Amino acid sequence: MKLDCHGRGIWKTKSANRILAITLALAVSGLNAAAQPTTAAAKPDSDSVQTFYLTNVVRESNDGNEILTAVRNIVSPRSKVFFVPGQNAIIVRTTPDEVALAGKIIKELDRPKKTYRLTYTFTQMESGKSIGTQHFAMTVVSGERTTLKQGDKVPVATGSYDSGKSQTQTQMTYLDVGLNFDVLLDEAVNGVRLRSKVEQSSVAGQASGAGSQDPVIRQTILQGTSFLTPGKPLVLGSLDIPGSTRRLDVEVVMEAIK
């Protein structure tokens, strides 16, 4: 480079170097500024994990899954909610606010169930007078199925086979004869709802035409849905007894157990 007497060439070189340094500094600063908000946006929110144990839910029932479904429908979609049937517990992983919301829902749904006593009364009537009464009482939990059986098992031959030793073996099955109760009591908007099936069976005096040892089973079934008021008896049905002038009245009364 040719320099004039005033050193203008040196001044131009220093100016160019200063401009290049400023440009590089601005470029690096711009890259850092652009990268900083991206990093902040990619940083996830801190999650909390908490386990809620269900104290009033029976493992054999579907109540735990119903509570799980309710929690999943309320909390945000990003929340992780799991049900552990073996521990009867619900695990929630989400933000602290969502965990608190899930805990509130679980507490409101995991309530102790009410217990009731059902008393069935069978009254035999003849000419308007009671000639016999039977009472059957059972303790039931709201929402849980309860069964009660009383009677005998009657053997019935269902077939035969050759055992291979010149002997014929008879296959037998056993029928439940007597009284069978199958009830489900739960709380509804209109009161306490009872869904019951009452079955009464007995062996008739005559034999069937299928075989000399095959009995004839008489059967009466009373099935339906009713709404009960505590302490107030309700007649479920009235049945005429075949072959007689008697009638059988079936009545039920419910009492709350505190």
mmCIF file of N, CA, C and O in Angstrom, residues 3-67:
data_model
loop_
_atom_site.group_PDB
_atom_site.id
_atom_site.type_symbol
_atom_site.label_atom_id
_atom_site.label_comp_id
_atom_site.label_asym_id
_atom_site.label_seq_id
_atom_site.Cartn_x
_atom_site.Cartn_y
_atom_site.Cartn_z
ATOM 1 N N LEU A 3 1.398 5.004 0.892
ATOM 2 C CA LEU A 3 0.977 5.940 1.910
ATOM 3 C C LEU A 3 1.308 7.344 1.454
ATOM 4 O O LEU A 3 2.363 7.596 0.886
ATOM 5 N N ASP A 4 0.369 8.217 1.695
ATOM 6 C CA ASP A 4 0.679 9.604 1.406
ATOM 7 C C ASP A 4 1.387 10.202 2.609
ATOM 8 O O ASP A 4 1.632 9.559 3.616
ATOM 9 N N CYS A 5 1.678 11.402 2.517
ATOM 10 C CA CYS A 5 2.457 12.032 3.564
ATOM 11 C C CYS A 5 1.683 12.190 4.855
ATOM 12 O O CYS A 5 2.267 12.401 5.909
ATOM 13 N N HIS A 6 0.436 12.062 4.844
ATOM 14 C CA HIS A 6 -0.389 12.207 6.058
ATOM 15 C C HIS A 6 -0.770 10.863 6.686
ATOM 16 O O HIS A 6 -1.539 10.832 7.642
ATOM 17 N N GLY A 7 -0.325 9.727 6.133
ATOM 18 C CA GLY A 7 -0.613 8.386 6.700
ATOM 19 C C GLY A 7 -2.053 7.969 6.539
ATOM 20 O O GLY A 7 -2.610 7.296 7.402
ATOM 21 N N ARG A 8 -2.691 8.331 5.418
ATOM 22 C CA ARG A 8 -4.098 7.993 5.225
ATOM 23 C C ARG A 8 -4.311 6.490 5.027
ATOM 24 O O ARG A 8 -5.351 5.948 5.389
ATOM 25 N N GLY A 9 -3.347 5.754 4.490
ATOM 26 C CA GLY A 9 -3.483 4.303 4.293
ATOM 27 C C GLY A 9 -3.575 3.567 5.617
ATOM 28 O O GLY A 9 -4.343 2.631 5.790
ATOM 29 N N ILE A 10 -2.772 3.961 6.610
ATOM 30 C CA ILE A 10 -2.819 3.319 7.932
ATOM 31 C C ILE A 10 -4.156 3.561 8.580
ATOM 32 O O ILE A 10 -4.753 2.687 9.194
ATOM 33 N N TRP A 11 -4.681 4.745 8.462
ATOM 34 C CA TRP A 11 -5.982 5.064 9.085
ATOM 35 C C TRP A 11 -7.106 4.224 8.486
ATOM 36 O O TRP A 11 -7.976 3.729 9.184
ATOM 37 N N LYS A 12 -7.073 4.009 7.149
ATOM 38 C CA LYS A 12 -8.104 3.197 6.494
ATOM 39 C C LYS A 12 -8.041 1.758 6.963
ATOM 40 O O LYS A 12 -9.062 1.109 7.159
ATOM 41 N N THR A 13 -6.824 1.184 7.185
ATOM 42 C CA THR A 13 -6.700 -0.207 7.651
ATOM 43 C C THR A 13 -7.263 -0.368 9.053
ATOM 44 O O THR A 13 -7.984 -1.318 9.364
ATOM 45 N N LYS A 14 -6.974 0.564 9.961
ATOM 46 C CA LYS A 14 -7.493 0.479 11.331
ATOM 47 C C LYS A 14 -9.023 0.604 11.352
ATOM 48 O O LYS A 14 -9.712 -0.066 12.116
ATOM 49 N N SER A 15 -9.549 1.459 10.509
ATOM 50 C CA SER A 15 -11.002 1.622 10.459
ATOM 51 C C SER A 15 -11.686 0.349 9.983
ATOM 52 O O SER A 15 -12.730 -0.049 10.505
ATOM 53 N N ALA A 16 -11.115 -0.309 9.008
ATOM 54 C CA ALA A 16 -11.697 -1.560 8.498
ATOM 55 C C ALA A 16 -11.675 -2.644 9.557
ATOM 56 O O ALA A 16 -12.642 -3.405 9.728
ATOM 57 N N ASN A 17 -10.561 -2.743 10.308
ATOM 58 C CA ASN A 17 -10.484 -3.754 11.373
ATOM 59 C C ASN A 17 -11.514 -3.480 12.472
ATOM 60 O O ASN A 17 -12.128 -4.404 13.031
ATOM 61 N N ARG A 18 -11.732 -2.243 12.824
ATOM 62 C CA ARG A 18 -12.695 -1.884 13.867
ATOM 63 C C ARG A 18 -14.112 -2.221 13.418
ATOM 64 O O ARG A 18 -14.923 -2.724 14.197
ATOM 65 N N ILE A 19 -14.438 -1.950 12.171
ATOM 66 C CA ILE A 19 -15.775 -2.263 11.644
ATOM 67 C C ILE A 19 -16.020 -3.779 11.653
ATOM 68 O O ILE A 19 -17.105 -4.263 12.010
ATOM 69 N N LEU A 20 -14.975 -4.564 11.270
ATOM 70 C CA LEU A 20 -15.116 -6.019 11.273
ATOM 71 C C LEU A 20 -15.340 -6.553 12.680
ATOM 72 O O LEU A 20 -16.172 -7.445 12.902
ATOM 73 N N ALA A 21 -14.638 -6.022 13.659
ATOM 74 C CA ALA A 21 -14.800 -6.470 15.049
ATOM 75 C C ALA A 21 -16.188 -6.148 15.571
ATOM 76 O O ALA A 21 -16.828 -6.966 16.257
ATOM 77 N N ILE A 22 -16.707 -4.969 15.254
ATOM 78 C CA ILE A 22 -18.049 -4.591 15.695
ATOM 79 C C ILE A 22 -19.103 -5.491 15.059
ATOM 80 O O ILE A 22 -20.067 -5.925 15.702
ATOM 81 N N THR A 23 -18.910 -5.805 13.775
ATOM 82 C CA THR A 23 -19.869 -6.668 13.069
ATOM 83 C C THR A 23 -19.915 -8.063 13.668
ATOM 84 O O THR A 23 -20.990 -8.646 13.869
ATOM 85 N N LEU A 24 -18.701 -8.613 13.994
ATOM 86 C CA LEU A 24 -18.666 -9.941 14.609
ATOM 87 C C LEU A 24 -19.310 -9.940 15.987
ATOM 88 O O LEU A 24 -20.019 -10.869 16.364
ATOM 89 N N ALA A 25 -19.107 -8.889 16.752
ATOM 90 C CA ALA A 25 -19.703 -8.797 18.094
ATOM 91 C C ALA A 25 -21.215 -8.729 18.014
ATOM 92 O O ALA A 25 -21.939 -9.375 18.789
ATOM 93 N N LEU A 26 -21.742 -7.961 17.062
ATOM 94 C CA LEU A 26 -23.190 -7.869 16.904
ATOM 95 C C LEU A 26 -23.789 -9.207 16.463
ATOM 96 O O LEU A 26 -24.881 -9.592 16.885
ATOM 97 N N ALA A 27 -23.068 -9.907 15.601
ATOM 98 C CA ALA A 27 -23.566 -11.204 15.122
ATOM 99 C C ALA A 27 -23.635 -12.215 16.252
ATOM 100 O O ALA A 27 -24.619 -12.944 16.412
ATOM 101 N N VAL A 28 -22.574 -12.276 17.082
ATOM 102 C CA VAL A 28 -22.565 -13.218 18.208
ATOM 103 C C VAL A 28 -23.641 -12.861 19.212
ATOM 104 O O VAL A 28 -24.348 -13.714 19.746
ATOM 105 N N SER A 29 -23.830 -11.553 19.482
ATOM 106 C CA SER A 29 -24.868 -11.119 20.417
ATOM 107 C C SER A 29 -26.262 -11.473 19.911
ATOM 108 O O SER A 29 -27.139 -11.883 20.664
ATOM 109 N N GLY A 30 -26.476 -11.343 18.598
ATOM 110 C CA GLY A 30 -27.765 -11.693 18.021
ATOM 111 C C GLY A 30 -28.059 -13.183 18.127
ATOM 112 O O GLY A 30 -29.184 -13.589 18.392
ATOM 113 N N LEU A 31 -27.036 -14.023 17.946
ATOM 114 C CA LEU A 31 -27.237 -15.464 18.073
ATOM 115 C C LEU A 31 -27.589 -15.853 19.495
ATOM 116 O O LEU A 31 -28.464 -16.677 19.735
ATOM 117 N N ASN A 32 -26.917 -15.247 20.468
ATOM 118 C CA ASN A 32 -27.225 -15.544 21.873
ATOM 119 C C ASN A 32 -28.637 -15.095 22.241
ATOM 120 O O ASN A 32 -29.364 -15.773 22.955
ATOM 121 N N ALA A 33 -29.036 -13.926 21.725
ATOM 122 C CA ALA A 33 -30.382 -13.424 22.030
ATOM 123 C C ALA A 33 -31.449 -14.302 21.405
ATOM 124 O O ALA A 33 -32.526 -14.503 21.977
ATOM 125 N N ALA A 34 -31.167 -14.837 20.222
ATOM 126 C CA ALA A 34 -32.144 -15.702 19.563
ATOM 127 C C ALA A 34 -32.235 -17.065 20.237
ATOM 128 O O ALA A 34 -33.292 -17.675 20.302
ATOM 129 N N ALA A 35 -31.108 -17.548 20.781
ATOM 130 C CA ALA A 35 -31.101 -18.866 21.407
ATOM 131 C C ALA A 35 -31.705 -18.843 22.794
ATOM 132 O O ALA A 35 -32.266 -19.825 23.255
ATOM 133 N N GLN A 36 -31.607 -17.716 23.497
ATOM 134 C CA GLN A 36 -32.076 -17.658 24.881
ATOM 135 C C GLN A 36 -33.577 -17.901 25.024
ATOM 136 O O GLN A 36 -33.989 -18.731 25.832
ATOM 137 N N PRO A 37 -34.473 -17.248 24.273
ATOM 138 C CA PRO A 37 -35.899 -17.527 24.444
ATOM 139 C C PRO A 37 -36.305 -18.941 24.032
ATOM 140 O O PRO A 37 -37.219 -19.522 24.589
ATOM 141 N N THR A 38 -35.560 -19.517 23.048
ATOM 142 C CA THR A 38 -35.853 -20.885 22.649
ATOM 143 C C THR A 38 -35.586 -21.858 23.779
ATOM 144 O O THR A 38 -36.366 -22.767 24.058
ATOM 145 N N THR A 39 -34.478 -21.654 24.491
ATOM 146 C CA THR A 39 -34.147 -22.516 25.620
ATOM 147 C C THR A 39 -35.167 -22.371 26.732
ATOM 148 O O THR A 39 -35.600 -23.334 27.344
ATOM 149 N N ALA A 40 -35.607 -21.145 26.992
ATOM 150 C CA ALA A 40 -36.586 -20.917 28.054
ATOM 151 C C ALA A 40 -37.928 -21.535 27.705
ATOM 152 O O ALA A 40 -38.622 -22.077 28.568
ATOM 153 N N ALA A 41 -38.312 -21.477 26.426
ATOM 154 C CA ALA A 41 -39.590 -22.038 26.021
ATOM 155 C C ALA A 41 -39.570 -23.563 26.069
ATOM 156 O O ALA A 41 -40.583 -24.207 26.308
ATOM 157 N N ALA A 42 -38.390 -24.169 25.843
ATOM 158 C CA ALA A 42 -38.300 -25.620 25.831
ATOM 159 C C ALA A 42 -38.223 -26.212 27.225
ATOM 160 O O ALA A 42 -38.371 -27.400 27.418
ATOM 161 N N LYS A 43 -37.998 -25.389 28.238
ATOM 162 C CA LYS A 43 -37.883 -25.879 29.595
ATOM 163 C C LYS A 43 -39.253 -26.292 30.113
ATOM 164 O O LYS A 43 -40.166 -25.493 30.178
ATOM 165 N N PRO A 44 -39.468 -27.536 30.494
ATOM 166 C CA PRO A 44 -40.795 -27.983 30.939
ATOM 167 C C PRO A 44 -41.111 -27.487 32.341
ATOM 168 O O PRO A 44 -40.222 -27.186 33.130
ATOM 169 N N ASP A 45 -42.408 -27.451 32.642
ATOM 170 C CA ASP A 45 -42.832 -27.094 33.981
ATOM 171 C C ASP A 45 -42.494 -28.230 34.945
ATOM 172 O O ASP A 45 -42.505 -29.405 34.582
ATOM 173 N N SER A 46 -42.212 -27.915 36.178
ATOM 174 C CA SER A 46 -41.887 -28.930 37.174
ATOM 175 C C SER A 46 -43.149 -29.692 37.556
ATOM 176 O O SER A 46 -44.181 -29.097 37.852
ATOM 177 N N ASP A 47 -43.096 -31.055 37.535
ATOM 178 C CA ASP A 47 -44.228 -31.905 37.853
ATOM 179 C C ASP A 47 -44.085 -32.471 39.258
ATOM 180 O O ASP A 47 -42.985 -32.602 39.790
ATOM 181 N N SER A 48 -45.222 -32.816 39.839
ATOM 182 C CA SER A 48 -45.268 -33.474 41.134
ATOM 183 C C SER A 48 -45.920 -34.837 40.963
ATOM 184 O O SER A 48 -46.786 -35.024 40.112
ATOM 185 N N VAL A 49 -45.503 -35.779 41.791
ATOM 186 C CA VAL A 49 -46.064 -37.127 41.782
ATOM 187 C C VAL A 49 -46.613 -37.427 43.167
ATOM 188 O O VAL A 49 -45.907 -37.252 44.165
ATOM 189 N N GLN A 50 -47.870 -37.878 43.225
ATOM 190 C CA GLN A 50 -48.486 -38.195 44.509
ATOM 191 C C GLN A 50 -49.384 -39.414 44.363
ATOM 192 O O GLN A 50 -50.039 -39.603 43.343
ATOM 193 N N THR A 51 -49.406 -40.235 45.408
ATOM 194 C CA THR A 51 -50.230 -41.440 45.435
ATOM 195 C C THR A 51 -51.379 -41.243 46.416
ATOM 196 O O THR A 51 -51.164 -40.848 47.564
ATOM 197 N N PHE A 52 -52.585 -41.520 45.944
ATOM 198 C CA PHE A 52 -53.787 -41.399 46.766
ATOM 199 C C PHE A 52 -54.359 -42.800 46.993
ATOM 200 O O PHE A 52 -54.721 -43.486 46.032
ATOM 201 N N TYR A 53 -54.428 -43.220 48.253
ATOM 202 C CA TYR A 53 -54.956 -44.543 48.585
ATOM 203 C C TYR A 53 -56.462 -44.445 48.844
ATOM 204 O O TYR A 53 -56.915 -43.589 49.597
ATOM 205 N N LEU A 54 -57.218 -45.341 48.208
ATOM 206 C CA LEU A 54 -58.667 -45.360 48.344
ATOM 207 C C LEU A 54 -59.027 -46.193 49.570
ATOM 208 O O LEU A 54 -58.672 -47.373 49.654
ATOM 209 N N THR A 55 -59.707 -45.588 50.516
ATOM 210 C CA THR A 55 -60.013 -46.262 51.781
ATOM 211 C C THR A 55 -61.411 -46.866 51.830
ATOM 212 O O THR A 55 -61.691 -47.695 52.691
ATOM 213 N N ASN A 56 -62.296 -46.457 50.943
ATOM 214 C CA ASN A 56 -63.684 -46.923 50.993
ATOM 215 C C ASN A 56 -64.105 -47.672 49.742
ATOM 216 O O ASN A 56 -65.300 -47.860 49.508
ATOM 217 N N VAL A 57 -63.160 -48.093 48.940
ATOM 218 C CA VAL A 57 -63.441 -48.790 47.690
ATOM 219 C C VAL A 57 -63.079 -50.260 47.852
ATOM 220 O O VAL A 57 -61.966 -50.592 48.274
ATOM 221 N N VAL A 58 -64.020 -51.130 47.520
ATOM 222 C CA VAL A 58 -63.766 -52.568 47.552
ATOM 223 C C VAL A 58 -63.031 -52.971 46.277
ATOM 224 O O VAL A 58 -63.393 -52.552 45.170
ATOM 225 N N ARG A 59 -61.985 -53.766 46.417
ATOM 226 C CA ARG A 59 -61.157 -54.123 45.263
ATOM 227 C C ARG A 59 -61.937 -54.874 44.193
ATOM 228 O O ARG A 59 -61.667 -54.742 43.013
ATOM 229 N N GLU A 60 -62.893 -55.706 44.625
ATOM 230 C CA GLU A 60 -63.643 -56.510 43.651
ATOM 231 C C GLU A 60 -64.642 -55.677 42.855
ATOM 232 O O GLU A 60 -65.155 -56.133 41.841
ATOM 233 N N SER A 61 -64.928 -54.458 43.305
ATOM 234 C CA SER A 61 -65.912 -53.626 42.614
ATOM 235 C C SER A 61 -65.237 -52.803 41.515
ATOM 236 O O SER A 61 -64.016 -52.820 41.359
ATOM 237 N N ASN A 62 -66.066 -52.069 40.774
ATOM 238 C CA ASN A 62 -65.568 -51.223 39.692
ATOM 239 C C ASN A 62 -65.456 -49.760 40.120
ATOM 240 O O ASN A 62 -65.242 -48.881 39.284
ATOM 241 N N ASP A 63 -65.570 -49.496 41.426
ATOM 242 C CA ASP A 63 -65.560 -48.117 41.901
ATOM 243 C C ASP A 63 -64.220 -47.435 41.641
ATOM 244 O O ASP A 63 -64.169 -46.236 41.335
ATOM 245 N N GLY A 64 -63.127 -48.173 41.786
ATOM 246 C CA GLY A 64 -61.810 -47.583 41.563
ATOM 247 C C GLY A 64 -61.645 -47.081 40.139
ATOM 248 O O GLY A 64 -61.117 -45.980 39.912
ATOM 249 N N ASN A 65 -62.096 -47.864 39.164
ATOM 250 C CA ASN A 65 -61.996 -47.437 37.765
ATOM 251 C C ASN A 65 -62.913 -46.249 37.475
ATOM 252 O O ASN A 65 -62.577 -45.389 36.650
ATOM 253 N N GLU A 66 -64.054 -46.196 38.143
ATOM 254 C CA GLU A 66 -64.948 -45.053 37.944
ATOM 255 C C GLU A 66 -64.322 -43.761 38.481
ATOM 256 O O GLU A 66 -64.433 -42.701 37.855
ATOM 257 N N ILE A 67 -63.670 -43.837 39.633
ATOM 258 C CA ILE A 67 -62.981 -42.655 40.174
ATOM 259 C C ILE A 67 -61.831 -42.260 39.257
ATOM 260 O O ILE A 67 -61.594 -41.069 38.993
#
